[in-house]
Amino acid sequence: MKAHAEFNLGNCYLSKTNLTQASIHFKRAGKIYSNGNHVNKVADVLHLLGNIAKLSNDLDTSIAKLHDAGQIYIKTKNMEGAWRIWDDLARSYLAKSNATGLTDEQRDVWAQHALDASLSAAYFAEQLWQVALSSEGRMADLSDQFANHTVTLSETALHFGRLDIFFGTLAYYKGRIRNSTNSSLPSYIESEGELDDKLNDRLFGPIV
């Protein structure tokens, strides 16, 4: 299928850090996917384009594309996609909070978006963990992403001096990375299957 070929070419160019050519092929793939019944592949393309935009320091484009991809993953109940997208979105928000020319108040707004996105990634990671517990060979697949997520959530927590989240994250995900069987959630993560209402509004409302 031509879309898959374009997508694979995009990944090849991305591996060689040729961001321009990677973007061209991903956009071609996305256009073809959008004309068929390939919703999650459209999200995959948006995800990659969002990360490319971040690498190019185009943070507004990065945030917009990652946000759109995240909504698709949520609607299709793609927990792995949702986890990765909200972690990457948190990184883009965090980078935005460190941009030059912002007031302290503006930095705090973007950092709050980063913390919200990272906490959401933690929620989706827990859902995925429960699946991985019963799927042979999945733990190794998840360990690197758990490490990335630990760094992101820790950084965003430290911005606000939330040492409870910082130390809780280090303790909790150390166990996850080492294949702990403890399935209890930290107190700051909703465990009933729904995100906190205010958090949900910030995540899925208009981008500030």
mmCIF file of C-alpha atoms in Angstrom:
data_model
loop_
_atom_site.group_PDB
_atom_site.id
_atom_site.type_symbol
_atom_site.label_atom_id
_atom_site.label_comp_id
_atom_site.label_asym_id
_atom_site.label_seq_id
_atom_site.Cartn_x
_atom_site.Cartn_y
_atom_site.Cartn_z
ATOM 1 C CA MET A 1 0.000 0.000 0.000
ATOM 2 C CA LYS A 2 1.382 3.396 -1.018
ATOM 3 C CA ALA A 3 0.553 4.979 2.352
ATOM 4 C CA HIS A 4 2.642 2.389 4.201
ATOM 5 C CA ALA A 5 5.526 2.920 1.780
ATOM 6 C CA GLU A 6 5.414 6.693 2.344
ATOM 7 C CA PHE A 7 5.214 6.143 6.102
ATOM 8 C CA ASN A 8 8.229 3.822 6.061
ATOM 9 C CA LEU A 9 10.194 6.266 3.909
ATOM 10 C CA GLY A 10 9.395 8.972 6.443
ATOM 11 C CA ASN A 11 10.805 6.801 9.219
ATOM 12 C CA CYS A 12 13.936 6.114 7.181
ATOM 13 C CA TYR A 13 14.576 9.827 6.656
ATOM 14 C CA LEU A 14 13.784 10.523 10.307
ATOM 15 C CA SER A 15 16.381 7.959 11.398
ATOM 16 C CA LYS A 16 18.900 9.914 9.326
ATOM 17 C CA THR A 17 17.645 13.202 10.902
ATOM 18 C CA ASN A 18 16.545 14.493 7.502
ATOM 19 C CA LEU A 19 13.515 16.231 8.958
ATOM 20 C CA THR A 20 12.444 17.953 5.739
ATOM 21 C CA GLN A 21 12.179 14.757 3.707
ATOM 22 C CA ALA A 22 10.689 12.882 6.652
ATOM 23 C CA SER A 23 7.929 15.483 6.909
ATOM 24 C CA ILE A 24 7.197 15.308 3.197
ATOM 25 C CA HIS A 25 6.689 11.538 3.253
ATOM 26 C CA PHE A 26 4.731 11.530 6.507
ATOM 27 C CA LYS A 27 2.375 14.180 5.134
ATOM 28 C CA ARG A 28 1.844 12.133 1.969
ATOM 29 C CA ALA A 29 1.102 9.062 4.073
ATOM 30 C CA GLY A 30 -1.269 11.040 6.280
ATOM 31 C CA LYS A 31 -3.215 12.321 3.296
ATOM 32 C CA ILE A 32 -3.717 8.789 1.968
ATOM 33 C CA TYR A 33 -4.591 7.388 5.402
ATOM 34 C CA SER A 34 -7.159 10.127 5.956
ATOM 35 C CA ASN A 35 -9.019 9.046 2.811
ATOM 36 C CA GLY A 36 -9.420 5.513 4.143
ATOM 37 C CA ASN A 37 -10.433 3.829 7.357
ATOM 38 C CA HIS A 38 -7.056 4.241 9.054
ATOM 39 C CA VAL A 39 -7.754 6.595 11.941
ATOM 40 C CA ASN A 40 -4.950 5.374 14.179
ATOM 41 C CA LYS A 41 -2.442 5.661 11.334
ATOM 42 C CA VAL A 42 -3.519 9.277 10.881
ATOM 43 C CA ALA A 43 -2.776 9.755 14.578
ATOM 44 C CA ASP A 44 0.603 8.046 14.151
ATOM 45 C CA VAL A 45 1.468 10.500 11.381
ATOM 46 C CA LEU A 46 0.362 13.494 13.462
ATOM 47 C CA HIS A 47 2.408 12.146 16.366
ATOM 48 C CA LEU A 48 5.556 11.930 14.255
ATOM 49 C CA LEU A 49 4.986 15.326 12.644
ATOM 50 C CA GLY A 50 4.503 16.806 16.100
ATOM 51 C CA ASN A 51 7.818 15.380 17.263
ATOM 52 C CA ILE A 52 9.543 16.607 14.102
ATOM 53 C CA ALA A 53 8.153 20.090 14.739
ATOM 54 C CA LYS A 54 9.568 19.956 18.273
ATOM 55 C CA LEU A 55 12.982 18.955 16.915
ATOM 56 C CA SER A 56 12.701 21.955 14.579
ATOM 57 C CA ASN A 57 11.839 24.165 17.584
ATOM 58 C CA ASP A 58 8.388 24.913 16.142
ATOM 59 C CA LEU A 59 6.699 24.287 19.466
ATOM 60 C CA ASP A 60 3.273 25.711 18.578
ATOM 61 C CA THR A 61 2.964 23.335 15.617
ATOM 62 C CA SER A 62 4.298 20.483 17.731
ATOM 63 C CA ILE A 63 1.724 21.051 20.462
ATOM 64 C CA ALA A 64 -1.168 21.376 17.996
ATOM 65 C CA LYS A 65 -0.329 18.165 16.112
ATOM 66 C CA LEU A 66 0.369 16.137 19.249
ATOM 67 C CA HIS A 67 -2.865 17.396 20.792
ATOM 68 C CA ASP A 68 -4.864 16.312 17.717
ATOM 69 C CA ALA A 69 -3.180 12.911 17.664
ATOM 70 C CA GLY A 70 -3.922 12.448 21.350
ATOM 71 C CA GLN A 71 -7.626 13.052 20.859
ATOM 72 C CA ILE A 72 -7.704 10.362 18.167
ATOM 73 C CA TYR A 73 -5.914 7.850 20.389
ATOM 74 C CA ILE A 74 -8.357 8.547 23.204
ATOM 75 C CA LYS A 75 -11.395 8.090 20.966
ATOM 76 C CA THR A 76 -10.072 4.802 19.607
ATOM 77 C CA LYS A 77 -8.999 3.622 23.088
ATOM 78 C CA ASN A 78 -5.406 3.188 21.940
ATOM 79 C CA MET A 79 -3.775 3.235 25.379
ATOM 80 C CA GLU A 80 -0.205 2.790 24.141
ATOM 81 C CA GLY A 81 -0.615 5.613 21.662
ATOM 82 C CA ALA A 82 -2.242 7.807 24.306
ATOM 83 C CA TRP A 83 0.545 7.160 26.783
ATOM 84 C CA ARG A 84 3.291 8.016 24.329
ATOM 85 C CA ILE A 85 1.517 11.046 22.895
ATOM 86 C CA TRP A 86 0.763 12.650 26.258
ATOM 87 C CA ASP A 87 4.342 12.079 27.384
ATOM 88 C CA ASP A 88 5.668 13.711 24.206
ATOM 89 C CA LEU A 89 3.086 16.490 24.547
ATOM 90 C CA ALA A 90 4.313 17.114 28.089
ATOM 91 C CA ARG A 91 7.857 17.487 26.721
ATOM 92 C CA SER A 92 6.690 20.065 24.173
ATOM 93 C CA TYR A 93 4.737 21.977 26.817
ATOM 94 C CA LEU A 94 7.796 21.914 29.066
ATOM 95 C CA ALA A 95 9.990 23.232 26.254
ATOM 96 C CA LYS A 96 7.412 25.975 25.641
ATOM 97 C CA SER A 97 7.557 26.961 29.310
ATOM 98 C CA ASN A 98 11.316 27.471 28.932
ATOM 99 C CA ALA A 99 11.054 29.607 25.788
ATOM 100 C CA THR A 100 12.522 33.089 25.854
ATOM 101 C CA GLY A 101 10.383 36.195 26.157
ATOM 102 C CA LEU A 102 7.756 34.735 28.492
ATOM 103 C CA THR A 103 6.590 36.217 31.766
ATOM 104 C CA ASP A 104 6.736 34.078 34.902
ATOM 105 C CA GLU A 105 2.958 33.728 34.751
ATOM 106 C CA GLN A 106 3.078 32.501 31.154
ATOM 107 C CA ARG A 107 5.812 30.006 32.050
ATOM 108 C CA ASP A 108 3.665 28.648 34.842
ATOM 109 C CA VAL A 109 0.685 28.227 32.474
ATOM 110 C CA TRP A 110 2.720 26.139 30.024
ATOM 111 C CA ALA A 111 4.357 24.207 32.840
ATOM 112 C CA GLN A 112 0.903 23.405 34.243
ATOM 113 C CA HIS A 113 -0.082 22.035 30.839
ATOM 114 C CA ALA A 114 3.082 19.916 30.959
ATOM 115 C CA LEU A 115 2.241 18.569 34.401
ATOM 116 C CA ASP A 116 -1.361 17.823 33.412
ATOM 117 C CA ALA A 117 -0.246 15.998 30.260
ATOM 118 C CA SER A 118 2.368 14.017 32.165
ATOM 119 C CA LEU A 119 -0.136 12.976 34.849
ATOM 120 C CA SER A 120 -2.456 11.833 32.073
ATOM 121 C CA ALA A 121 0.399 9.839 30.560
ATOM 122 C CA ALA A 122 0.801 8.210 33.982
ATOM 123 C CA TYR A 123 -2.867 7.229 33.957
ATOM 124 C CA PHE A 124 -2.634 5.675 30.489
ATOM 125 C CA ALA A 125 0.624 3.949 31.431
ATOM 126 C CA GLU A 126 -1.167 2.238 34.304
ATOM 127 C CA GLN A 127 -3.875 0.943 31.977
ATOM 128 C CA LEU A 128 -1.226 -0.398 29.626
ATOM 129 C CA TRP A 129 0.687 -1.945 32.515
ATOM 130 C CA GLN A 130 -2.309 -4.016 33.512
ATOM 131 C CA VAL A 131 -2.434 -5.436 29.980
ATOM 132 C CA ALA A 132 1.309 -6.041 29.933
ATOM 133 C CA LEU A 133 1.125 -8.079 33.129
ATOM 134 C CA SER A 134 -0.774 -10.740 31.223
ATOM 135 C CA SER A 135 1.116 -10.427 27.916
ATOM 136 C CA GLU A 136 4.350 -12.355 27.617
ATOM 137 C CA GLY A 137 7.279 -10.299 26.376
ATOM 138 C CA ARG A 138 5.657 -6.891 26.798
ATOM 139 C CA MET A 139 7.657 -5.750 29.826
ATOM 140 C CA ALA A 140 10.872 -5.235 27.884
ATOM 141 C CA ASP A 141 8.943 -3.242 25.274
ATOM 142 C CA LEU A 142 7.715 -0.831 27.934
ATOM 143 C CA SER A 143 10.825 -0.336 30.073
ATOM 144 C CA ASP A 144 12.422 2.435 27.960
ATOM 145 C CA GLN A 145 9.157 4.348 27.734
ATOM 146 C CA PHE A 146 8.669 4.050 31.499
ATOM 147 C CA ALA A 147 12.135 5.570 31.959
ATOM 148 C CA ASN A 148 11.316 8.454 29.596
ATOM 149 C CA HIS A 149 8.021 9.044 31.338
ATOM 150 C CA THR A 150 9.697 9.071 34.768
ATOM 151 C CA VAL A 151 12.053 11.844 33.646
ATOM 152 C CA THR A 152 9.227 13.925 32.156
ATOM 153 C CA LEU A 153 6.911 13.688 35.147
ATOM 154 C CA SER A 154 9.758 14.352 37.575
ATOM 155 C CA GLU A 155 10.847 17.484 35.702
ATOM 156 C CA THR A 156 7.350 18.924 35.542
ATOM 157 C CA ALA A 157 6.742 18.196 39.226
ATOM 158 C CA LEU A 158 9.965 19.959 40.219
ATOM 159 C CA HIS A 159 8.935 23.094 38.315
ATOM 160 C CA PHE A 160 6.131 23.585 40.846
ATOM 161 C CA GLY A 161 8.058 22.240 43.806
ATOM 162 C CA ARG A 162 5.715 19.241 44.018
ATOM 163 C CA LEU A 163 8.091 16.976 45.888
ATOM 164 C CA ASP A 164 5.255 14.587 46.694
ATOM 165 C CA ILE A 165 4.819 13.859 42.992
ATOM 166 C CA PHE A 166 8.571 13.908 42.353
ATOM 167 C CA PHE A 167 9.500 11.344 45.006
ATOM 168 C CA GLY A 168 6.331 9.347 44.440
ATOM 169 C CA THR A 169 7.160 9.093 40.744
ATOM 170 C CA LEU A 170 10.726 7.945 41.352
ATOM 171 C CA ALA A 171 9.628 5.302 43.842
ATOM 172 C CA TYR A 172 6.662 4.103 41.835
ATOM 173 C CA TYR A 173 8.271 3.832 38.419
ATOM 174 C CA LYS A 174 11.478 2.349 39.761
ATOM 175 C CA GLY A 175 9.288 -0.591 40.645
ATOM 176 C CA ARG A 176 7.566 -0.520 37.265
ATOM 177 C CA ILE A 177 10.841 -0.471 35.374
ATOM 178 C CA ARG A 178 12.060 -3.402 37.445
ATOM 179 C CA ASN A 179 8.879 -5.311 36.629
ATOM 180 C CA SER A 180 7.226 -4.795 39.990
ATOM 181 C CA THR A 181 3.867 -6.502 40.465
ATOM 182 C CA ASN A 182 2.519 -3.728 42.687
ATOM 183 C CA SER A 183 -0.571 -2.448 40.875
ATOM 184 C CA SER A 184 -1.666 0.293 43.289
ATOM 185 C CA LEU A 185 -1.775 3.802 41.880
ATOM 186 C CA PRO A 186 -0.143 6.854 43.451
ATOM 187 C CA SER A 187 -2.671 9.078 45.223
ATOM 188 C CA TYR A 188 -2.399 11.820 42.600
ATOM 189 C CA ILE A 189 -3.570 9.557 39.747
ATOM 190 C CA GLU A 190 -7.288 8.887 39.285
ATOM 191 C CA SER A 191 -7.917 5.127 39.523
ATOM 192 C CA GLU A 192 -11.607 4.805 38.714
ATOM 193 C CA GLY A 193 -11.205 4.900 34.930
ATOM 194 C CA GLU A 194 -11.958 8.605 34.481
ATOM 195 C CA LEU A 195 -9.689 11.636 34.558
ATOM 196 C CA ASP A 196 -10.360 14.366 37.083
ATOM 197 C CA ASP A 197 -12.921 16.808 35.595
ATOM 198 C CA LYS A 198 -10.705 19.894 35.835
ATOM 199 C CA LEU A 199 -7.749 18.005 34.403
ATOM 200 C CA ASN A 200 -9.925 16.676 31.592
ATOM 201 C CA ASP A 201 -11.087 20.217 30.760
ATOM 202 C CA ARG A 202 -7.514 21.458 30.542
ATOM 203 C CA LEU A 203 -6.426 18.536 28.370
ATOM 204 C CA PHE A 204 -9.278 18.450 25.899
ATOM 205 C CA GLY A 205 -10.356 22.087 25.928
ATOM 206 C CA PRO A 206 -8.934 24.786 23.632
ATOM 207 C CA ILE A 207 -5.169 25.045 23.513
ATOM 208 C CA VAL A 208 -4.020 28.223 25.311
#
